[in-house]
mmCIF file of C-alpha atoms and ligand atoms in Angstrom:
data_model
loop_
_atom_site.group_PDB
_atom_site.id
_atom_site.type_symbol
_atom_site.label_atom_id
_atom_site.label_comp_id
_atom_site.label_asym_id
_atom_site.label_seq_id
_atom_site.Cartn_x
_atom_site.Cartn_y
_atom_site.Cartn_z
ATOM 1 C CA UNK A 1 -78.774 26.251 28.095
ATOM 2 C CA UNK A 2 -76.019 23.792 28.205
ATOM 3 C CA UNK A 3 -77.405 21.241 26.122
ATOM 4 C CA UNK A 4 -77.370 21.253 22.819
ATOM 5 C CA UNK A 5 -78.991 17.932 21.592
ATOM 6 C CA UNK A 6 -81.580 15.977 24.123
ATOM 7 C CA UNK A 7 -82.594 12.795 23.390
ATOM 8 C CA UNK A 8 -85.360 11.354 25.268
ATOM 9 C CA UNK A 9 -86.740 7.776 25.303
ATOM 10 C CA UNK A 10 -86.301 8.232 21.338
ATOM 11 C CA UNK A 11 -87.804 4.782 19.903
ATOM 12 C CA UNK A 12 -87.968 4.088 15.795
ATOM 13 C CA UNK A 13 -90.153 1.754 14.261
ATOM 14 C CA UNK A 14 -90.449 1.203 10.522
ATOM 15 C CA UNK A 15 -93.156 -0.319 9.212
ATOM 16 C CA UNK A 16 -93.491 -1.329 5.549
ATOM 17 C CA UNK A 17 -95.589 -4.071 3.570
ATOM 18 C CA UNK A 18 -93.451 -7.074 4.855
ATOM 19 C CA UNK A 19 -92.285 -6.738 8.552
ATOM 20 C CA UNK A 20 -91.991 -3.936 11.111
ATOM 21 C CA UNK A 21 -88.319 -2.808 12.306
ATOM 22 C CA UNK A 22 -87.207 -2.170 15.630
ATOM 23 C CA UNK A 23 -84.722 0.579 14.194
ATOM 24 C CA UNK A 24 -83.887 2.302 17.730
ATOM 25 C CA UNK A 25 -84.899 0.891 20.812
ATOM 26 C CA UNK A 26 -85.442 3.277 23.742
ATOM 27 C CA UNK A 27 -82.317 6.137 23.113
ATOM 28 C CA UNK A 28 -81.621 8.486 25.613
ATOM 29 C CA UNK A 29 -78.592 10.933 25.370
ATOM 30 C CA UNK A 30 -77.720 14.611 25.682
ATOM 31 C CA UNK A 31 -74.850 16.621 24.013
ATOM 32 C CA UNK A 32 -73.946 19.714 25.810
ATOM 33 C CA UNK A 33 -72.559 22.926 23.619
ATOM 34 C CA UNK A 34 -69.520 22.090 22.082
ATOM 35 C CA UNK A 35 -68.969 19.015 22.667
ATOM 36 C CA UNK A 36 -67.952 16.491 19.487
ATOM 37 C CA UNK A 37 -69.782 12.809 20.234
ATOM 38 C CA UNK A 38 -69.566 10.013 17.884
ATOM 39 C CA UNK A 39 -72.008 7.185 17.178
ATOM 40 C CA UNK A 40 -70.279 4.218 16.244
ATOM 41 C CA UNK A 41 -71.544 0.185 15.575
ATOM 42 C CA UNK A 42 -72.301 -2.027 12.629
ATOM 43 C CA UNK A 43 -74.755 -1.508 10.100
ATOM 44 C CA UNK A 44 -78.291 -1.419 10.652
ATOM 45 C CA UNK A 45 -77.817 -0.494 14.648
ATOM 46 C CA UNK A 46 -79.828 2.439 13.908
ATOM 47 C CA UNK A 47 -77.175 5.542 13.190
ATOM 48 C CA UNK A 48 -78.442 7.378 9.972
ATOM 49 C CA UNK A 49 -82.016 7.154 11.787
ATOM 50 C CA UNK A 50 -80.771 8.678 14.454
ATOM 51 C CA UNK A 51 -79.346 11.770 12.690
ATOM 52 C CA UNK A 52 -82.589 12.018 10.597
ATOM 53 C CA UNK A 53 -84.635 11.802 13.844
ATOM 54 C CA UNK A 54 -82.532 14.599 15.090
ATOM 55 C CA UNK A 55 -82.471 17.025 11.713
ATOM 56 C CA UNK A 56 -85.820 16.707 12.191
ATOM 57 C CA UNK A 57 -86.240 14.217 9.330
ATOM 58 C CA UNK A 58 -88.420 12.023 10.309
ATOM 59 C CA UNK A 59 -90.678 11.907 13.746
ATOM 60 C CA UNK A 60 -89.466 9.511 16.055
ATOM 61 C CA UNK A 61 -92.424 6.745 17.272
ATOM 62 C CA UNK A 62 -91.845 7.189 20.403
ATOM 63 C CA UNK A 63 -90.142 9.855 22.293
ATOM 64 C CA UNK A 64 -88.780 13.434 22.055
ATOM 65 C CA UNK A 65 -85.603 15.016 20.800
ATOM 66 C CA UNK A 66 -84.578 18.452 21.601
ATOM 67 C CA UNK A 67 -82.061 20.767 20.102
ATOM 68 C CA UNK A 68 -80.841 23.758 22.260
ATOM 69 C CA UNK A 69 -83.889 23.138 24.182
ATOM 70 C CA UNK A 70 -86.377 23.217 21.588
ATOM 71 C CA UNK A 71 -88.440 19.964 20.273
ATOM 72 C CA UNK A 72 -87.363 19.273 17.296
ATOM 73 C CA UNK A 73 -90.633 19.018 14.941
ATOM 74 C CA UNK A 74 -89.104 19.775 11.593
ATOM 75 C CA UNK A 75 -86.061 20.423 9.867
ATOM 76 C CA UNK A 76 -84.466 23.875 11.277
ATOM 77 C CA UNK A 77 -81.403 26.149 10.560
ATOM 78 C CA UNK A 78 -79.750 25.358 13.800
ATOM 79 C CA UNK A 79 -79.091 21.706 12.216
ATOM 80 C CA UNK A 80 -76.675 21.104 9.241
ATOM 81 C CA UNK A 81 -76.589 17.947 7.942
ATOM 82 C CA UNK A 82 -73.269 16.320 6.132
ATOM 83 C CA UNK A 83 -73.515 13.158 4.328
ATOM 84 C CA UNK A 84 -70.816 10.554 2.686
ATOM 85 C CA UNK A 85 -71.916 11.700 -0.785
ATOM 86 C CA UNK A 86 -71.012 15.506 -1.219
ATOM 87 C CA UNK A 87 -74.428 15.973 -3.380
ATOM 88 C CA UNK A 88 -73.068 19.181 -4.992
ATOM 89 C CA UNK A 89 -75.127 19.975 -8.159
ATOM 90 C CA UNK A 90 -73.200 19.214 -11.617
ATOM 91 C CA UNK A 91 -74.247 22.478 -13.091
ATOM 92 C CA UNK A 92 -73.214 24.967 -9.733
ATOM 93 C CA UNK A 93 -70.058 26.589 -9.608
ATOM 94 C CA UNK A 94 -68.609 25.547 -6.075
ATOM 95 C CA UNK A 95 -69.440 29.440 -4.944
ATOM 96 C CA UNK A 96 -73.004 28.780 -5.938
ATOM 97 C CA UNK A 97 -73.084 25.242 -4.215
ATOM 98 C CA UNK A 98 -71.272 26.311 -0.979
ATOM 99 C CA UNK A 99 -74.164 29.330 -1.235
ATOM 100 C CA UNK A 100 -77.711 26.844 -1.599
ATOM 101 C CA UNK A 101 -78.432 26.835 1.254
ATOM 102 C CA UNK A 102 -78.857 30.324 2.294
ATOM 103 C CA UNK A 103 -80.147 30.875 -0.738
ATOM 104 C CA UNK A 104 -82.953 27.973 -0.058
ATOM 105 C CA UNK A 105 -83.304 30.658 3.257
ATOM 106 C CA UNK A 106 -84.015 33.624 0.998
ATOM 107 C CA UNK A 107 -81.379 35.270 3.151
ATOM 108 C CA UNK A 108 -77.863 35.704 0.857
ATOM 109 C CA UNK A 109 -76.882 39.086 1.278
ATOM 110 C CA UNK A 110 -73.838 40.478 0.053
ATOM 111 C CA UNK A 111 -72.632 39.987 3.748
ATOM 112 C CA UNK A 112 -73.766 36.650 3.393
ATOM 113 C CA UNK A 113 -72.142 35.855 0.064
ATOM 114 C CA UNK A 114 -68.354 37.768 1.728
ATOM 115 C CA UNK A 115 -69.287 35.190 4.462
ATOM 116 C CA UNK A 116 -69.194 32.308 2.253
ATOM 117 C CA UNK A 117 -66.488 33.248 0.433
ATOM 118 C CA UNK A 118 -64.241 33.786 3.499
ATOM 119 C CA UNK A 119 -64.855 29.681 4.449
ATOM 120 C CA UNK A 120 -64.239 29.143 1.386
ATOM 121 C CA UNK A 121 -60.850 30.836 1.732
ATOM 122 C CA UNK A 122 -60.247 28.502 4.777
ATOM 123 C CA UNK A 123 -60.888 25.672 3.600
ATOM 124 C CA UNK A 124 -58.337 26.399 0.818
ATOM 125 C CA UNK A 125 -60.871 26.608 -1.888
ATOM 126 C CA UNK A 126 -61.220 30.514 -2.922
ATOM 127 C CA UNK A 127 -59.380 30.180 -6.314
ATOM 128 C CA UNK A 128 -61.818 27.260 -7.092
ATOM 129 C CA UNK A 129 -64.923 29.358 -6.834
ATOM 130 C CA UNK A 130 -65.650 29.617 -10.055
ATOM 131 C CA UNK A 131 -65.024 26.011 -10.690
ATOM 132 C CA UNK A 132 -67.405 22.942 -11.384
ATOM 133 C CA UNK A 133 -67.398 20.288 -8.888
ATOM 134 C CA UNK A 134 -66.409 17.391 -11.472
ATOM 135 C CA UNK A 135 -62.843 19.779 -11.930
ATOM 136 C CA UNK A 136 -62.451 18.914 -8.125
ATOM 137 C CA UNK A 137 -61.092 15.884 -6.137
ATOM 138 C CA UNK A 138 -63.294 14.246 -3.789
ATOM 139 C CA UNK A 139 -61.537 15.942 -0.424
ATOM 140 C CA UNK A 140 -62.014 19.310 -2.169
ATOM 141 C CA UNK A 141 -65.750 18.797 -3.180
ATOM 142 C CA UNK A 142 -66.477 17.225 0.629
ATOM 143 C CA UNK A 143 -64.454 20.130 1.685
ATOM 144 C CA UNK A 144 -67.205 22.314 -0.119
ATOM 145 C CA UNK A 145 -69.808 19.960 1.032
ATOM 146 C CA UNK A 146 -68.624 21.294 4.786
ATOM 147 C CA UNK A 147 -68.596 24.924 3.600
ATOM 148 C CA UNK A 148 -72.153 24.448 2.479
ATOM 149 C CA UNK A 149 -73.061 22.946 5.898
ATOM 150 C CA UNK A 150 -70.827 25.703 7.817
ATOM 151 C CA UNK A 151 -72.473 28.645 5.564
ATOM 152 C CA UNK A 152 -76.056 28.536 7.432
ATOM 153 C CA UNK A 153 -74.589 28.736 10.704
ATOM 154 C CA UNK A 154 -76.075 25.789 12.422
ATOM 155 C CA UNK A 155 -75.795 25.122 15.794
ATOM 156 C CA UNK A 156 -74.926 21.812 15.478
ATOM 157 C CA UNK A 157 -73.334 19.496 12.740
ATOM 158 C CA UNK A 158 -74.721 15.970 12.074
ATOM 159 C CA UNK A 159 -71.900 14.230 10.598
ATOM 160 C CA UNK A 160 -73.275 10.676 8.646
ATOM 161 C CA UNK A 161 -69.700 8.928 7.403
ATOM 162 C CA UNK A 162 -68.473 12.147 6.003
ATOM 163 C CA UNK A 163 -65.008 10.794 5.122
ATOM 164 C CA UNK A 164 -65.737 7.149 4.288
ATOM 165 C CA UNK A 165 -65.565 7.795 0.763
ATOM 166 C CA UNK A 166 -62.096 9.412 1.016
ATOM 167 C CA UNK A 167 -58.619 8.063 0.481
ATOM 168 C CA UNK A 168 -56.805 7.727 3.958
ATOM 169 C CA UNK A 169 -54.420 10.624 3.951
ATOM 170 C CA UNK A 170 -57.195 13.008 2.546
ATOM 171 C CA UNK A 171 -59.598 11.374 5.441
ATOM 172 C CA UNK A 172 -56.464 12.415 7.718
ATOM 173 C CA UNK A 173 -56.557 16.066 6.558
ATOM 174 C CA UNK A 174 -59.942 16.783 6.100
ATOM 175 C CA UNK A 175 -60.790 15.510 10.417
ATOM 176 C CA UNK A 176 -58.630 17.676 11.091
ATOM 177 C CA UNK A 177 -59.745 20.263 9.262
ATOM 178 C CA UNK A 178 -63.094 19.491 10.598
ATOM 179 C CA UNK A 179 -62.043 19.418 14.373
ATOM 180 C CA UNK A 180 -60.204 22.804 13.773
ATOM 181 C CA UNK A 181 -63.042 24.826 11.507
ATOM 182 C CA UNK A 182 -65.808 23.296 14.443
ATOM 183 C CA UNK A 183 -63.415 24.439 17.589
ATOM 184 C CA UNK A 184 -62.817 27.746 16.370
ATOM 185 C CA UNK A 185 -66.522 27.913 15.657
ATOM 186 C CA UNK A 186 -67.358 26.420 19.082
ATOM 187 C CA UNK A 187 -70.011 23.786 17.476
ATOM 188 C CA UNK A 188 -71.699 21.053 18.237
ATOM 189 C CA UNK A 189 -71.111 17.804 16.681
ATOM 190 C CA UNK A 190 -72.396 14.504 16.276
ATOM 191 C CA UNK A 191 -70.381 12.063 14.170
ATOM 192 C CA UNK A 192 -71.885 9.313 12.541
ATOM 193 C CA UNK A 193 -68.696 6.512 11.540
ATOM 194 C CA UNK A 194 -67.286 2.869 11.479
ATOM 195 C CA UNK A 195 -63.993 3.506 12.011
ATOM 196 C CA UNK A 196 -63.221 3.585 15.787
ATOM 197 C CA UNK A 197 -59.997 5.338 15.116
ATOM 198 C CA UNK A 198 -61.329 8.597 13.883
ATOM 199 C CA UNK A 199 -64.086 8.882 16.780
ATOM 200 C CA UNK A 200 -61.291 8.214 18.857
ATOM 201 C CA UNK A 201 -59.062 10.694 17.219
ATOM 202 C CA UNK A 202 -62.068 13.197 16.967
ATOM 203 C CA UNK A 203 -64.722 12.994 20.002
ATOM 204 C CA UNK A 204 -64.836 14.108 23.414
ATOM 205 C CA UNK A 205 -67.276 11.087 24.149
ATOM 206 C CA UNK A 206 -67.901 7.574 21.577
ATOM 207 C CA UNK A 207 -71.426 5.825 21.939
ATOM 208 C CA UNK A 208 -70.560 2.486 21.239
ATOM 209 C CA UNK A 209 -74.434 0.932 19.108
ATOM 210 C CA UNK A 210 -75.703 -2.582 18.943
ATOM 211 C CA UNK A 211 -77.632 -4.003 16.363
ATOM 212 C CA UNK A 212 -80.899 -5.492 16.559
ATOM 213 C CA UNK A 213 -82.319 -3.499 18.156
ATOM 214 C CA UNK A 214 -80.348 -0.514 17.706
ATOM 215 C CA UNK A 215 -79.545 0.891 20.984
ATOM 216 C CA UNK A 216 -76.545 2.477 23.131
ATOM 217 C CA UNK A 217 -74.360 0.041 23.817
ATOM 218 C CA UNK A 218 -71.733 1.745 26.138
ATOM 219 C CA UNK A 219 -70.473 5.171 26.497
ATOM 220 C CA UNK A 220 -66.578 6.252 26.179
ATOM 221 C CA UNK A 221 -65.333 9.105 27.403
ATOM 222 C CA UNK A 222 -62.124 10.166 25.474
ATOM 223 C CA UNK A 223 -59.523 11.713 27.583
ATOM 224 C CA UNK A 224 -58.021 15.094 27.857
ATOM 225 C CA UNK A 225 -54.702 13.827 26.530
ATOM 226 C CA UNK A 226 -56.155 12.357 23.382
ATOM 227 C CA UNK A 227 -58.967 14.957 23.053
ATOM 228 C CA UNK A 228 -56.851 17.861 23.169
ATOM 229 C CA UNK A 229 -53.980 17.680 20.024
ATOM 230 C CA UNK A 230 -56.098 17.750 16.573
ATOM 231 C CA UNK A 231 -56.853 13.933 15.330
ATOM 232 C CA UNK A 232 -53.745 13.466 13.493
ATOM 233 C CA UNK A 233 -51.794 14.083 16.541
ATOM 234 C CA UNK A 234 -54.223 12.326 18.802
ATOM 235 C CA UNK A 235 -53.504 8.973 17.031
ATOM 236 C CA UNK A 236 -49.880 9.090 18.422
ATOM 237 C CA UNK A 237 -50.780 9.510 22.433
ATOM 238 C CA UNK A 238 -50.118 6.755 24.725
ATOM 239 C CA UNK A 239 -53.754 5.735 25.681
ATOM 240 C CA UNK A 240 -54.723 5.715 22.385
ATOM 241 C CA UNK A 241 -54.266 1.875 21.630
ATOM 242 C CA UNK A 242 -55.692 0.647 24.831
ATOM 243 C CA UNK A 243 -58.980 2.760 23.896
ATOM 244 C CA UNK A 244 -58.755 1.346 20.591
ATOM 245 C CA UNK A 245 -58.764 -2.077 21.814
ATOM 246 C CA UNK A 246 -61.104 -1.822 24.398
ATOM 247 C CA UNK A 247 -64.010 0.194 22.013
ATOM 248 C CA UNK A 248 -62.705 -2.912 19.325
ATOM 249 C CA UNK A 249 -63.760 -5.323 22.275
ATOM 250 C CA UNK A 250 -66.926 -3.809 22.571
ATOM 251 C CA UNK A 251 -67.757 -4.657 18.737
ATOM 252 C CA UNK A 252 -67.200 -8.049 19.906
ATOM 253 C CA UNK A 253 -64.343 -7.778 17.485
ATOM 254 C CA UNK A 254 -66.748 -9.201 14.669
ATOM 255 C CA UNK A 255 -67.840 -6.559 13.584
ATOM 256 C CA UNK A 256 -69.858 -6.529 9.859
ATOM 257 C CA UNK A 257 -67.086 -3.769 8.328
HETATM 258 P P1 ADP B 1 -77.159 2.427 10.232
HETATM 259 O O1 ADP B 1 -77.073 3.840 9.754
HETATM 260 O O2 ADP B 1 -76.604 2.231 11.605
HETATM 261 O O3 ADP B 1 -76.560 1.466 9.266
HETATM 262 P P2 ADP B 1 -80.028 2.713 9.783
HETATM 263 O O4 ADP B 1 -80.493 3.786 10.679
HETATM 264 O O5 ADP B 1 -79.827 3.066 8.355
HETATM 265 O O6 ADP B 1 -78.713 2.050 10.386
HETATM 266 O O7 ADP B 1 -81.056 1.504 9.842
HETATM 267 C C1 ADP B 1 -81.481 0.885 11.042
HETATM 268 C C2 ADP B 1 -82.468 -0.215 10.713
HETATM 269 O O8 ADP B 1 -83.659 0.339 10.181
HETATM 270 C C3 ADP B 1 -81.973 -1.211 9.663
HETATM 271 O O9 ADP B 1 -82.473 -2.483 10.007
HETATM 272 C C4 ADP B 1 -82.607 -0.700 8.390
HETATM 273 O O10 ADP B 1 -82.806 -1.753 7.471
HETATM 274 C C5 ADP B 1 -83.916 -0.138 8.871
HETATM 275 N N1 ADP B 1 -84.377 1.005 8.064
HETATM 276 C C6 ADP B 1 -83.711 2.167 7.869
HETATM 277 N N2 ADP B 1 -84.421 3.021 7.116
HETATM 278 C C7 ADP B 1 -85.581 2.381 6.815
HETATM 279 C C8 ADP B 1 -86.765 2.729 6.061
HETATM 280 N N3 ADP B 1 -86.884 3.931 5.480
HETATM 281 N N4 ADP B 1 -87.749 1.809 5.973
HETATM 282 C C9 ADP B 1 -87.650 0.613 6.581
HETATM 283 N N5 ADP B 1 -86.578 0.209 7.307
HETATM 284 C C10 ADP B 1 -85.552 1.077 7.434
HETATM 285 MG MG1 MG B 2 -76.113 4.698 8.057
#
């Protein structure tokens, strides 16, 4: 089973007291194993729905999303879920909050709990274990946050603006942090952002959104020169201007933020 996401004719209507939302129009994409995709576009064009849709969140109106063949009817181990806000809780030391969600599972063992603590160790957090998160910076506590997500074992990673609360050189670190943890790890990823250079840097393929309804705009496939250094180093290839410009184009270079 090469893919690892399917979506199929995936449609998202919200209905509430005042008017009825087209939030997704008609979405149909697959991710195979491995592979790190980004969804990019304004706001509103439908992006956090889509994650939701695909953790499994919420039932799409119309259509059908797998994940490693399955239909998604629920949310499920294989999906981890990372948001912009880290939502560790006050009162958890960071080994307690990188450990929830097995925990949640009924399933930390002592294997489990070595397991934990050995991301933590990569992510250059061990001696912060016992810490609170408010004794943390923000790249530290979303570097938990991705220790929590990585500590499950999920198949894939939904990624909704993970560093868009982050000051640029910690963004800088942390992707490639990310792109390094999820290679050696051989995920899946799906990376919700607005800034077109980090899915650049990041992805193996961009889906460029439009608004209104939300749908897929155009597909970008990144290439091997620019996919293969980590995202700091990607930013320097020749290529990666032009790509820049021509994804930029695609915004209608008005775009919202
Ligand atoms: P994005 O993440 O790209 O900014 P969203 O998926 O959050 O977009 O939203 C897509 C559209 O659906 C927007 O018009 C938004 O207002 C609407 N929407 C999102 N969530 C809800 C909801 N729970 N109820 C009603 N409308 C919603
Ligand atoms: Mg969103």
């Amino acid at each position: 089973m090469n893919e690892a996401v399917t979506v199929a004719d995936v449609t998202q209507v919200y209905v509430t007291e005042q008017q009825a939302t087209l939030a997704i129009q008609q979405m149909n994409f697959v991710i195979r194993r491995g592979e790190f995709v980004s969804l990019i576009g304004p706001s509103g064009c439908g992006k956090t729905t889509m994650l939701s849709i695909i953790a499994g969140l919420i039932a799409p109106t119309v259509g059908t999303v797998k994940v490693a063949g399955e239909l998604v009817s629920g949310p499920s181990p294989r999906v981890g879920y990372m948001l912009q806000q880290d939502y560790l809780f006050p009162w958890r030391t960071i080994l307690d909050n990188a450990s929830i969600g097995l925990e949640l599972q009924g399933s930390l063992t002592g294997e489990k709990k070595q397991a934990v603590l050995h991301l933590l160790d990569e992510m250059g957090l061990l001696r912060f274990k016992d810490y609170y998160p408010s004794q943390l910076s923000g790249g530290m506590r979303q570097r938990v946050a991705l220790v929590r997500t990585l500590a499950t074992d999920p198949e894939i990673l939904l990624l909704d603006e993970p560093f868009s609360a982050l000051d640029y050189r910690t963004k800088l670190q942390l992707e490639d942090l990310v792109i390094d943890t999820l290679r050696a790890k051989q995920k899946t990823a799906l990376l919700v952002t607005h800034d077109i250079s980090e899915a650049i840097a990041m992805s193996d393929r961009i889906f460029v959104l439009a608004p209104n309804p939300g749908r897929i705009h155009k597909e970008f496939v990144i290439p091997e020169e620019i996919r293969a250094p980590l995202p700091f180093e990607a930013r320097e290839k020749p290529g990666f201007h032009t790509l820049f410009r021509d994804i930029w184009q695609e915004f209608g270079g008005d775009a919202d933020e």
